[in-house]
mmCIF file of N, CA and C in Angstrom:
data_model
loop_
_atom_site.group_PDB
_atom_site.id
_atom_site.type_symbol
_atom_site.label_atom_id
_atom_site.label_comp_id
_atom_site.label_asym_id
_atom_site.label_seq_id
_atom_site.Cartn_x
_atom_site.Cartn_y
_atom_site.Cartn_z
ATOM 1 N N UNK A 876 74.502 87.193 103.866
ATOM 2 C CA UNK A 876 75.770 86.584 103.529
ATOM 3 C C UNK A 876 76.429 86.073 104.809
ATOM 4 N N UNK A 877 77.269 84.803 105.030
ATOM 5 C CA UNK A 877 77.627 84.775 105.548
ATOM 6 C C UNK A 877 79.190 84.675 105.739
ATOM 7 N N UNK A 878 79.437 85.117 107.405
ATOM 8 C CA UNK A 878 80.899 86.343 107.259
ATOM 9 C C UNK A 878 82.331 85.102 106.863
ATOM 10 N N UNK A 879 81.350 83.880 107.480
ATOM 11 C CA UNK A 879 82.320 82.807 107.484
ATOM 12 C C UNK A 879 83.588 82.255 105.976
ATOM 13 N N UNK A 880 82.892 83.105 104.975
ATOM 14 C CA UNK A 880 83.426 83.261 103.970
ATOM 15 C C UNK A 880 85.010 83.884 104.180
ATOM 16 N N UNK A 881 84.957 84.861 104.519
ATOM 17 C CA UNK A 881 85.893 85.519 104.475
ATOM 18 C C UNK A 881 87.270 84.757 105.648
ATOM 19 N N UNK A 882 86.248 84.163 106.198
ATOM 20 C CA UNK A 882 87.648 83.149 107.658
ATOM 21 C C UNK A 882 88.843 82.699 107.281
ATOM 22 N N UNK A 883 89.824 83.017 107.357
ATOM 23 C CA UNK A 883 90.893 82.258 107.862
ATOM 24 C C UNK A 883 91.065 81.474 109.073
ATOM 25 N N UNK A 884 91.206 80.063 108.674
ATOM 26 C CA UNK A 884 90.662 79.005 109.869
ATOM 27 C C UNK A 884 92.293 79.717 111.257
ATOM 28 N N UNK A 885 91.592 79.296 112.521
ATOM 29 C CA UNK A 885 93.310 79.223 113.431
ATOM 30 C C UNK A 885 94.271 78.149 113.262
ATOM 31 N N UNK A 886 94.226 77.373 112.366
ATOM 32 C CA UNK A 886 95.101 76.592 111.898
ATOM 33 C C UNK A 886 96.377 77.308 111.018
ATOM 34 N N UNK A 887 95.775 78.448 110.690
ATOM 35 C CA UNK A 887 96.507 78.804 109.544
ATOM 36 C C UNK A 887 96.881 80.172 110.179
ATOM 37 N N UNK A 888 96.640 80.770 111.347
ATOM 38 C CA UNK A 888 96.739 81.663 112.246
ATOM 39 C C UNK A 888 97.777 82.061 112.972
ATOM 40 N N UNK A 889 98.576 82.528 113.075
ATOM 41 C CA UNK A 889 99.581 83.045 114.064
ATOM 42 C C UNK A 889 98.738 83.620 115.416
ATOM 43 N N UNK A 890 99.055 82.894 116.460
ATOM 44 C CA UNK A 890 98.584 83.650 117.653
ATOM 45 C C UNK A 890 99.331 83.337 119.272
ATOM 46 N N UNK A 891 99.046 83.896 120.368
ATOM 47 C CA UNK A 891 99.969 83.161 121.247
ATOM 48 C C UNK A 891 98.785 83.077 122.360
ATOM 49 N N UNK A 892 99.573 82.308 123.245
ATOM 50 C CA UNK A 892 98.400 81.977 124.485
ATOM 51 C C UNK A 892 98.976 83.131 125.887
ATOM 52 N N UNK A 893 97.967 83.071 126.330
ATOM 53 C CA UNK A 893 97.841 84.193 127.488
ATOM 54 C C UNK A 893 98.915 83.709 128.480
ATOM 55 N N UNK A 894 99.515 82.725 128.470
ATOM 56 C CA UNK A 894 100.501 82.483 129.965
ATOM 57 C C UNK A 894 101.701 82.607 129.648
ATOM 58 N N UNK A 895 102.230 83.103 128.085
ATOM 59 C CA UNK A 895 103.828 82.962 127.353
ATOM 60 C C UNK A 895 104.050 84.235 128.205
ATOM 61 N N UNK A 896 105.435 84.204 127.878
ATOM 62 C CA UNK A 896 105.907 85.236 128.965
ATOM 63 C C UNK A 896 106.213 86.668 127.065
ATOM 64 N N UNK A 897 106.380 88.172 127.548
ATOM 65 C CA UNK A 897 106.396 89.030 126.295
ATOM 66 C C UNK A 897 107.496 88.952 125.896
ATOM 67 N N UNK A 898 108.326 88.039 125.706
ATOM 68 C CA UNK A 898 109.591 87.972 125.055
ATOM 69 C C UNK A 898 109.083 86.559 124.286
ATOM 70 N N UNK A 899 108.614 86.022 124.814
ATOM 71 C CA UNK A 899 107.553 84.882 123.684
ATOM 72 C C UNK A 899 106.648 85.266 122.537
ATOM 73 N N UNK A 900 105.965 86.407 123.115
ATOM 74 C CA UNK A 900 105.130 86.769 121.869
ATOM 75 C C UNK A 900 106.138 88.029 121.535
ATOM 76 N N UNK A 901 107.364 88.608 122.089
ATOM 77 C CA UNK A 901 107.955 89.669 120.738
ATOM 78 C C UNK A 901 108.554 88.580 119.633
ATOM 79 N N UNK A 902 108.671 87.531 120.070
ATOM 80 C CA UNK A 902 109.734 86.900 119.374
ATOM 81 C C UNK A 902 108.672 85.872 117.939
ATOM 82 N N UNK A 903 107.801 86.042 118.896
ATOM 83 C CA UNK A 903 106.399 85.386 117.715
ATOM 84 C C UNK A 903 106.233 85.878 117.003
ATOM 85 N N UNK A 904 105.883 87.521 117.098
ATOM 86 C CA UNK A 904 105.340 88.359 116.405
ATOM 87 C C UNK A 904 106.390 88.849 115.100
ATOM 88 N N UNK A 905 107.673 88.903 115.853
ATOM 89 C CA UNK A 905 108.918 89.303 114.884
ATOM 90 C C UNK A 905 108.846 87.817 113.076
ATOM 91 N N UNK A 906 109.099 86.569 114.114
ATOM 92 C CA UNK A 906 108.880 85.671 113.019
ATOM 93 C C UNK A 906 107.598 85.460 112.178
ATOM 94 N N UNK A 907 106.544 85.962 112.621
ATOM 95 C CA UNK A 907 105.628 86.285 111.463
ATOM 96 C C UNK A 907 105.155 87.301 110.735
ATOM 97 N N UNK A 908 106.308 87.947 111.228
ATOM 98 C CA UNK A 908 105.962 89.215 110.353
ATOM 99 C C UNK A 908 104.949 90.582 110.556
ATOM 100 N N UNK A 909 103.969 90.027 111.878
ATOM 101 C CA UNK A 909 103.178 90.740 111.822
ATOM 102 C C UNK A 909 103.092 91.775 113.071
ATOM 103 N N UNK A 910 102.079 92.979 113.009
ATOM 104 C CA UNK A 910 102.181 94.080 114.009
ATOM 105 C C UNK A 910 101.174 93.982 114.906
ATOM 106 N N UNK A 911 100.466 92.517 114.847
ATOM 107 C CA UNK A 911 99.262 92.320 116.312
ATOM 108 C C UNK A 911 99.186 90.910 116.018
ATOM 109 N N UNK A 912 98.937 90.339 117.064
ATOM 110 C CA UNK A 912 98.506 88.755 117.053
ATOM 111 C C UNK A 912 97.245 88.836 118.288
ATOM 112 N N UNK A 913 96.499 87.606 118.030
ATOM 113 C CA UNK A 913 95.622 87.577 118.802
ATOM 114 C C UNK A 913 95.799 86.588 120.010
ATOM 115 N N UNK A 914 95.111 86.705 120.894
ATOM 116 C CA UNK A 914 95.912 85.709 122.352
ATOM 117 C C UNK A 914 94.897 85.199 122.542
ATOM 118 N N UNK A 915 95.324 83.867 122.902
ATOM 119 C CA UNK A 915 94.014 83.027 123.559
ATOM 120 C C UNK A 915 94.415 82.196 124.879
ATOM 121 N N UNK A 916 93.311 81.576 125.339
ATOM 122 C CA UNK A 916 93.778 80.869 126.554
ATOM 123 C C UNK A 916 94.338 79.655 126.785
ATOM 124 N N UNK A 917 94.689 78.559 127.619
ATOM 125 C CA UNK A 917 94.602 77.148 127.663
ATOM 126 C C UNK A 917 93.421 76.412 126.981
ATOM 127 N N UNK A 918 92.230 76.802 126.956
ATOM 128 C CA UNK A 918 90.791 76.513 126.537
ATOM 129 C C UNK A 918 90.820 76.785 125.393
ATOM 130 N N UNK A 919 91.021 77.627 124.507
ATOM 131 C CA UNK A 919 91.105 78.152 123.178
ATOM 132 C C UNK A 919 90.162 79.407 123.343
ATOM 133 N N UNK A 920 89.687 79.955 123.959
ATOM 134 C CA UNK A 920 89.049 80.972 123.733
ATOM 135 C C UNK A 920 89.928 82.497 123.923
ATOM 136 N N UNK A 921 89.333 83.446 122.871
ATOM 137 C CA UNK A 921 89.829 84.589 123.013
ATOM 138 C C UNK A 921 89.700 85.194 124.068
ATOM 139 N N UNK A 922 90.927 85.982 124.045
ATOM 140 C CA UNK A 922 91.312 86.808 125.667
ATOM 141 C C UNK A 922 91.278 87.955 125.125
ATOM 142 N N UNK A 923 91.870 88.394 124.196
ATOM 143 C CA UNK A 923 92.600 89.493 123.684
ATOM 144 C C UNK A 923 93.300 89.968 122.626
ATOM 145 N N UNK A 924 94.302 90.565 122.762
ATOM 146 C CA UNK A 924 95.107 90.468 121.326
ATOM 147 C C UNK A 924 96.552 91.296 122.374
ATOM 148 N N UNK A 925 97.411 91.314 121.420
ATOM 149 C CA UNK A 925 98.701 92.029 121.537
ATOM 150 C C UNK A 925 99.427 93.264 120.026
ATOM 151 N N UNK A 926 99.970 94.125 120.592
ATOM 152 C CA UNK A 926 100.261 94.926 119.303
ATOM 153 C C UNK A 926 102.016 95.293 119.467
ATOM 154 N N UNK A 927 102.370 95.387 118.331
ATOM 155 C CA UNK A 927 103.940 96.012 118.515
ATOM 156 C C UNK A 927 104.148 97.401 119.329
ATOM 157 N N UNK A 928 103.290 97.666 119.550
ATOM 158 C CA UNK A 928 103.377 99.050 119.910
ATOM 159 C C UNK A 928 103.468 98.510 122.268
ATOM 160 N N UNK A 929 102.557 97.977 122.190
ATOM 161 C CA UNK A 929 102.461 97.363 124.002
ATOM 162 C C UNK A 929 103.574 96.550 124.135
ATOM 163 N N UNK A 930 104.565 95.988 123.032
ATOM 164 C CA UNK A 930 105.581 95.636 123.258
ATOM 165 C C UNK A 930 106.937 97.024 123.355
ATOM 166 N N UNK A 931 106.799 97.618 122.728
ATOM 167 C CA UNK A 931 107.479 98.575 122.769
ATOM 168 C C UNK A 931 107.209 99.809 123.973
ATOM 169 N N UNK A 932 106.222 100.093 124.266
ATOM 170 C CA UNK A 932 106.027 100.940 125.173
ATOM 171 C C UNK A 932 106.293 99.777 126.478
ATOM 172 N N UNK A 933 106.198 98.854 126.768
ATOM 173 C CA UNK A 933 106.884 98.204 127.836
ATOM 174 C C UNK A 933 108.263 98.148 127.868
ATOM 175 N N UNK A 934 108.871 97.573 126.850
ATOM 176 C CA UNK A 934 110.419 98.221 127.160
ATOM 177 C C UNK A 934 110.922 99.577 127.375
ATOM 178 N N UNK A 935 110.038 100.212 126.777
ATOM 179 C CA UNK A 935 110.608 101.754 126.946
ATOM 180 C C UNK A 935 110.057 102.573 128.659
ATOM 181 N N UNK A 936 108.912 102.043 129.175
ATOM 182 C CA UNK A 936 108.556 101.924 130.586
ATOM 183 C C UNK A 936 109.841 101.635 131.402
ATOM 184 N N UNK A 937 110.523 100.182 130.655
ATOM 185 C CA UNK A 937 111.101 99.690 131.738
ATOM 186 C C UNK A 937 112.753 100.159 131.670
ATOM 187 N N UNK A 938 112.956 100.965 130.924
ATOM 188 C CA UNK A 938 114.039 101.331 130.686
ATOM 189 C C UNK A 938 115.059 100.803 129.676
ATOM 190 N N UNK A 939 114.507 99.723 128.949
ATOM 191 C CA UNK A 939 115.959 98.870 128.274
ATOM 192 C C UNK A 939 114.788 97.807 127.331
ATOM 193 N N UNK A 940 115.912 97.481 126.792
ATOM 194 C CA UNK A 940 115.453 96.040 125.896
ATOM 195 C C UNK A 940 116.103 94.949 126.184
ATOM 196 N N UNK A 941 116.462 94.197 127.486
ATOM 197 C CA UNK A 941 116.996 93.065 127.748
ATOM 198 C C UNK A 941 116.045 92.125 127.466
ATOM 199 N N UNK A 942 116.141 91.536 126.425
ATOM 200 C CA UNK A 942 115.192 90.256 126.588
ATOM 201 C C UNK A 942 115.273 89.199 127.217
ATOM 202 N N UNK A 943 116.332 89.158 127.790
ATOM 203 C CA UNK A 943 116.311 87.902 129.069
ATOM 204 C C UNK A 943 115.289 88.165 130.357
ATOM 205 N N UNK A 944 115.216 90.112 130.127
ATOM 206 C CA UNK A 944 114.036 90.471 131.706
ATOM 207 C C UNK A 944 112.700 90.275 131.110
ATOM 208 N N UNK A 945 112.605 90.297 129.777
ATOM 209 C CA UNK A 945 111.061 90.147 129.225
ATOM 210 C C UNK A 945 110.807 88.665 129.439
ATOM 211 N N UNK A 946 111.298 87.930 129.829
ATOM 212 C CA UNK A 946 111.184 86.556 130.100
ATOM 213 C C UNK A 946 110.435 86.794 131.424
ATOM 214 N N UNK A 947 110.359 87.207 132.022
ATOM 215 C CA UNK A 947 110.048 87.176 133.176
ATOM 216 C C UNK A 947 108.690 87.988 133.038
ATOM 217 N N UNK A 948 108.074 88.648 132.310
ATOM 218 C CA UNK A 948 107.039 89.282 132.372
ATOM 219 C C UNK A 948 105.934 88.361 131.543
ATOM 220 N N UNK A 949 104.818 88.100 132.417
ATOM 221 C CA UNK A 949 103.769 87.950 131.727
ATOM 222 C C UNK A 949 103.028 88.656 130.413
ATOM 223 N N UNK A 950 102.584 88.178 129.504
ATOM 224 C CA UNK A 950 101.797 88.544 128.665
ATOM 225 C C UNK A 950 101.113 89.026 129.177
ATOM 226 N N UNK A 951 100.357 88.617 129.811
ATOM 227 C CA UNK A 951 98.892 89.358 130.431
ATOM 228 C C UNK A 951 99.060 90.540 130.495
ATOM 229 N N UNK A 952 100.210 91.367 131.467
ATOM 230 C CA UNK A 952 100.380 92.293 131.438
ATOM 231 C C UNK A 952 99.767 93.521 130.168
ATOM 232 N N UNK A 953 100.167 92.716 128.905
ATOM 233 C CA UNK A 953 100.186 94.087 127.795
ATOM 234 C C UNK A 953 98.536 93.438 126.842
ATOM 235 N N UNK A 954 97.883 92.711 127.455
ATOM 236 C CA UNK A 954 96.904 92.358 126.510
ATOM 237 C C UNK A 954 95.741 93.755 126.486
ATOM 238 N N UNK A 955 95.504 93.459 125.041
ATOM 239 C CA UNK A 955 94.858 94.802 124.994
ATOM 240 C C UNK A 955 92.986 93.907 124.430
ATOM 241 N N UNK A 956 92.056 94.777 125.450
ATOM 242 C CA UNK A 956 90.622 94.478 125.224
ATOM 243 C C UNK A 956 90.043 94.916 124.185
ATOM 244 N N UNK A 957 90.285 96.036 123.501
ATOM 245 C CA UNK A 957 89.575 96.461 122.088
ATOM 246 C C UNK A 957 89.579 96.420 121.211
ATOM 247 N N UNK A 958 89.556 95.260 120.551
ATOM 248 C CA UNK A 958 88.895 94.281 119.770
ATOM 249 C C UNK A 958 88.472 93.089 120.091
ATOM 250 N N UNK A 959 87.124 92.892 120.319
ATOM 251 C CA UNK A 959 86.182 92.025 120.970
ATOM 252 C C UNK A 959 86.057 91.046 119.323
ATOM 253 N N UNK A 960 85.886 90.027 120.024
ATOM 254 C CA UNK A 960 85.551 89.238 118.314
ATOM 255 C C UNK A 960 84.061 88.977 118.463
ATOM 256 N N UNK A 961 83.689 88.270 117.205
ATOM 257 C CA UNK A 961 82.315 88.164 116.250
ATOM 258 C C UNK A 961 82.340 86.708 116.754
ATOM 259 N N UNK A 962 81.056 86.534 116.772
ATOM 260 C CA UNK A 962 80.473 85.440 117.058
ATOM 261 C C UNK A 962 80.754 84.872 115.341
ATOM 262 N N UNK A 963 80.438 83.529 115.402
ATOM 263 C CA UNK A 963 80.636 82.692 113.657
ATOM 264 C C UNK A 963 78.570 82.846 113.106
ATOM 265 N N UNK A 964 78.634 83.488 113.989
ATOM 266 C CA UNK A 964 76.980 83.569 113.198
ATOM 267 C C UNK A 964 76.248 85.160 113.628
ATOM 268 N N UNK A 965 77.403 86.193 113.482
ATOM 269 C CA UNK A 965 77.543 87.246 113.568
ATOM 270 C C UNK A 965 76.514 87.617 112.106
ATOM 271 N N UNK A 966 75.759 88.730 111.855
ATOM 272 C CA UNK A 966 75.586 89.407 110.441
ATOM 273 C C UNK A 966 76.684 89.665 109.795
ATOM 274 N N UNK A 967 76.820 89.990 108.655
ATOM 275 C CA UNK A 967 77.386 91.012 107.732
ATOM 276 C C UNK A 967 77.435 92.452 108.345
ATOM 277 N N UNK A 968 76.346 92.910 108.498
ATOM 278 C CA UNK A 968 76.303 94.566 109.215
ATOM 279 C C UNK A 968 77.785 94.288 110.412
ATOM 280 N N UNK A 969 77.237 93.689 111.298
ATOM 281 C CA UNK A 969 78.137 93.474 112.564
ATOM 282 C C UNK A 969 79.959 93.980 111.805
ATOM 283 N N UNK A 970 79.763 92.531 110.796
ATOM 284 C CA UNK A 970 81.543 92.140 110.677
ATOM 285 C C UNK A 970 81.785 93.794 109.721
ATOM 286 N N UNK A 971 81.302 94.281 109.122
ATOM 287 C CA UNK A 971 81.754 95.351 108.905
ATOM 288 C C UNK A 971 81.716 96.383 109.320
ATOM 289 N N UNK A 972 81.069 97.021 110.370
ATOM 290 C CA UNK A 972 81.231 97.807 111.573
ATOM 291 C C UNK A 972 82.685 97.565 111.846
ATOM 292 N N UNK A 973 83.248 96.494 112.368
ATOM 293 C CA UNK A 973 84.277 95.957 113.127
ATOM 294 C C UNK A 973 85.305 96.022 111.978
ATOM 295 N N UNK A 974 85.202 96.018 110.892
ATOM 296 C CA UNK A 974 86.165 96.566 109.851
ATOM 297 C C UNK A 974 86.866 97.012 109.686
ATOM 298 N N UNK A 975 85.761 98.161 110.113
ATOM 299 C CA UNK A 975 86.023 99.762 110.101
ATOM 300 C C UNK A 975 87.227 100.086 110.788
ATOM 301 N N UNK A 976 86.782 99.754 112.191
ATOM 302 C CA UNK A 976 87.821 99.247 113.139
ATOM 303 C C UNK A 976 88.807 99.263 113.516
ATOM 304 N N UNK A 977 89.611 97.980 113.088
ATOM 305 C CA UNK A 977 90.591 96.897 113.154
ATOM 306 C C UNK A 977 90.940 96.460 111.800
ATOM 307 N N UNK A 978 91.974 96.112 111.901
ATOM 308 C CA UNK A 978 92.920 95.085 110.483
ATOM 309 C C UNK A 978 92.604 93.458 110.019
ATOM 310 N N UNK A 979 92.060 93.175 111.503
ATOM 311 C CA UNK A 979 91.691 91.726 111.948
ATOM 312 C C UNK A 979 90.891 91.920 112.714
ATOM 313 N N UNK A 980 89.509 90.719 112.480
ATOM 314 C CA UNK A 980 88.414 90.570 113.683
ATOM 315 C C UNK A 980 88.467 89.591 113.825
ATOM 316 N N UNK A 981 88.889 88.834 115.009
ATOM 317 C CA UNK A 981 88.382 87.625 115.318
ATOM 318 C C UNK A 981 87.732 86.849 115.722
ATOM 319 N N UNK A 982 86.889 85.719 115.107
ATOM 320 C CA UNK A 982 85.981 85.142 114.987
ATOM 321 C C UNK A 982 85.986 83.611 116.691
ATOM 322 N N UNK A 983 84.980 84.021 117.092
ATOM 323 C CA UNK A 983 84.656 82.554 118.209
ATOM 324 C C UNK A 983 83.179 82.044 117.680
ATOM 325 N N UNK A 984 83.343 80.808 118.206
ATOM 326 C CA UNK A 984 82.173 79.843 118.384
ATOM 327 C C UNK A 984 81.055 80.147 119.466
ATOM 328 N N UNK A 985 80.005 79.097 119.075
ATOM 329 C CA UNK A 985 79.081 79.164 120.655
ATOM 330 C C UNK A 985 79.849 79.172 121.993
ATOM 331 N N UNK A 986 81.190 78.234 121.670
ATOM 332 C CA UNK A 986 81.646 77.898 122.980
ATOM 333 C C UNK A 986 82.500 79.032 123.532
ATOM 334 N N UNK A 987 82.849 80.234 122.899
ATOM 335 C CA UNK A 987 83.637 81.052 123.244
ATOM 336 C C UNK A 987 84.846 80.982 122.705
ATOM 337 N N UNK A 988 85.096 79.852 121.707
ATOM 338 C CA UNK A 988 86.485 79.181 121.080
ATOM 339 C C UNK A 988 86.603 80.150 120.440
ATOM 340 N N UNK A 989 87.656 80.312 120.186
ATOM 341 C CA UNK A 989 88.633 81.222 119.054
ATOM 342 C C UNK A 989 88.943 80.035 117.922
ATOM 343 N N UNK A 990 88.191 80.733 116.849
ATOM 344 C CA UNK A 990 88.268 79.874 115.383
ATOM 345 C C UNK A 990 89.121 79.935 114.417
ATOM 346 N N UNK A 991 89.333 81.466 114.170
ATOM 347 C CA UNK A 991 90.062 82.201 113.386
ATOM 348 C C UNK A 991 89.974 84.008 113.229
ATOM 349 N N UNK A 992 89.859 84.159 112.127
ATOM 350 C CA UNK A 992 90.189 85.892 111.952
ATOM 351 C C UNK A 992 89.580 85.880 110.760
ATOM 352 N N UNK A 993 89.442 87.423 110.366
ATOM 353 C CA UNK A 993 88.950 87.551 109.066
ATOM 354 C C UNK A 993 89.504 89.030 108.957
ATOM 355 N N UNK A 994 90.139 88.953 107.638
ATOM 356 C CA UNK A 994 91.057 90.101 107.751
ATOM 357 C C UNK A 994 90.514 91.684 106.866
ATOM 358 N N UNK A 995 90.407 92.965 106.861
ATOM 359 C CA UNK A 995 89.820 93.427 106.458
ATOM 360 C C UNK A 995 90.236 93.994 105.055
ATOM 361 N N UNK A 996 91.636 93.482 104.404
ATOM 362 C CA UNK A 996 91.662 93.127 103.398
ATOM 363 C C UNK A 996 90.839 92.706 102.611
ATOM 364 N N UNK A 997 90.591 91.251 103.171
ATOM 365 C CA UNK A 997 89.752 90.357 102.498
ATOM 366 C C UNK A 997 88.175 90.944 102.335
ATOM 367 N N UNK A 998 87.792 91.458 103.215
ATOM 368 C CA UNK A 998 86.195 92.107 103.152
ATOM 369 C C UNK A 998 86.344 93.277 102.040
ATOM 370 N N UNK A 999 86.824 93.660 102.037
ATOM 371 C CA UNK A 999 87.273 95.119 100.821
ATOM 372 C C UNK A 999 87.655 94.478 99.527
ATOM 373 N N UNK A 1000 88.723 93.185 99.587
ATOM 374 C CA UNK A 1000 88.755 93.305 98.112
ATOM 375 C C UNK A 1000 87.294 92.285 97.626
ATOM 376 N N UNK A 1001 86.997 91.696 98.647
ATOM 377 C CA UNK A 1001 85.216 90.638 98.173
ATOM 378 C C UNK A 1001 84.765 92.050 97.786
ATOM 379 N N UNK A 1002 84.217 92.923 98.435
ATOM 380 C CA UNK A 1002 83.543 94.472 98.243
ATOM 381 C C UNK A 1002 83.795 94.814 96.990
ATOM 382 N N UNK A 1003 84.897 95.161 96.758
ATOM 383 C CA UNK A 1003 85.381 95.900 95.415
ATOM 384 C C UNK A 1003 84.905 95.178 94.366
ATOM 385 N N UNK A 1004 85.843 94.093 94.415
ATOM 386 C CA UNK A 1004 85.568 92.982 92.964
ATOM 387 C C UNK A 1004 84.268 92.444 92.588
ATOM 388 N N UNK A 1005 82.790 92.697 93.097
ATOM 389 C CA UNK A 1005 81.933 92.253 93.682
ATOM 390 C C UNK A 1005 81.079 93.744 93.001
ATOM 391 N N UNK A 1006 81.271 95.020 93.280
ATOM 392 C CA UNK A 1006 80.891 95.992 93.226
ATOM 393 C C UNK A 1006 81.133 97.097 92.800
ATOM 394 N N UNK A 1007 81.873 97.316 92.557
ATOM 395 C CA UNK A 1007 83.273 98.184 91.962
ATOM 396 C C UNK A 1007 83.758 97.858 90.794
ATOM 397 N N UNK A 1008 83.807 96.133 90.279
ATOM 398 C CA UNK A 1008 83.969 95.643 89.005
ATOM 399 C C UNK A 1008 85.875 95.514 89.102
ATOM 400 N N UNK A 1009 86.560 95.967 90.234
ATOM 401 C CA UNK A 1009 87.711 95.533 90.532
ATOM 402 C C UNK A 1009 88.550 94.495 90.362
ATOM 403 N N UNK A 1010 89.455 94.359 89.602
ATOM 404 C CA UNK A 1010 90.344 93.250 89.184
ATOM 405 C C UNK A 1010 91.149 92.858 90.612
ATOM 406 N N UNK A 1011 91.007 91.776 90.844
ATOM 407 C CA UNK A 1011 91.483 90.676 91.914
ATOM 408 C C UNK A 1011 93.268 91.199 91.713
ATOM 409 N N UNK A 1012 93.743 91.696 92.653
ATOM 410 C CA UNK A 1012 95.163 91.840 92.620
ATOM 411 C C UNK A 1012 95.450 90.517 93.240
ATOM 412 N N UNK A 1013 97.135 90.189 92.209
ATOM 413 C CA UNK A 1013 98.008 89.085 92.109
ATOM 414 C C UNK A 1013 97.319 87.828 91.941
#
């Protein structure tokens, strides 16, 4: 099977680039709602990711929540390495190992590009409904 099924293209992606300063990506992360985004470079390729939690333990490091001083701090600083993404011609075995995981795996090209994500929602309810005989919620 292939994993590409399950992709959400980066078009449709929330993510930030590695040179925003962390008052860029708290402020990203707040408007989409979500508790990790993935970071990429000038090039498009994945670097990393970010979590609410490396935003929060940096303010609380630094003593305060001024977001005018988070302007001044690089992202880089809080990027976190563990979650490595899947190649787009990764197995099945692979992308669900990485499942297991993470909430989100994200997917690169030959070129190292960052494509999109594949969320582990989506692999569980394909699983279920598929195997399980599970009715498709909403």
């Amino acid at each position: 099977m292939n994993i590409l099924r399950f992709l959400i293209p980066k078009s449709q992606v929330a993510f930030i680039q590695n040179d925003c300063s962390v008052r860029q990506g708290l402020e990203k992360m707040r408007y989409h709602g979500y508790n990790a985004l993935p970071v990429i470079d000038a090039e498009g390729r994945y670097v990393g990711m970010v979590k609410d939690g490396d935003f929060l333990w940096l303010i609380v490091d630094r003593g305060g929540s001024d977001l005018v001083a988070l302007e001044d701090i690089p992202l880089a600083k809080i990027i976190r390495q563990d979650n490595p993404p899947v190649k787009n011609s990764a197995p099945m075995t692979e992308l669900l190992e990485r499942v297991k995981e993470n909430n989100f795996v994200p997917v690169i090209d030959d070129r190292e590009c960052f494509i999109g994500l594949i969320r582990r929602k989506d692999v569980i309810e394909y699983f279920s409904r598929r195997y399980l005989m599970v009715p498709k919620n909403g």
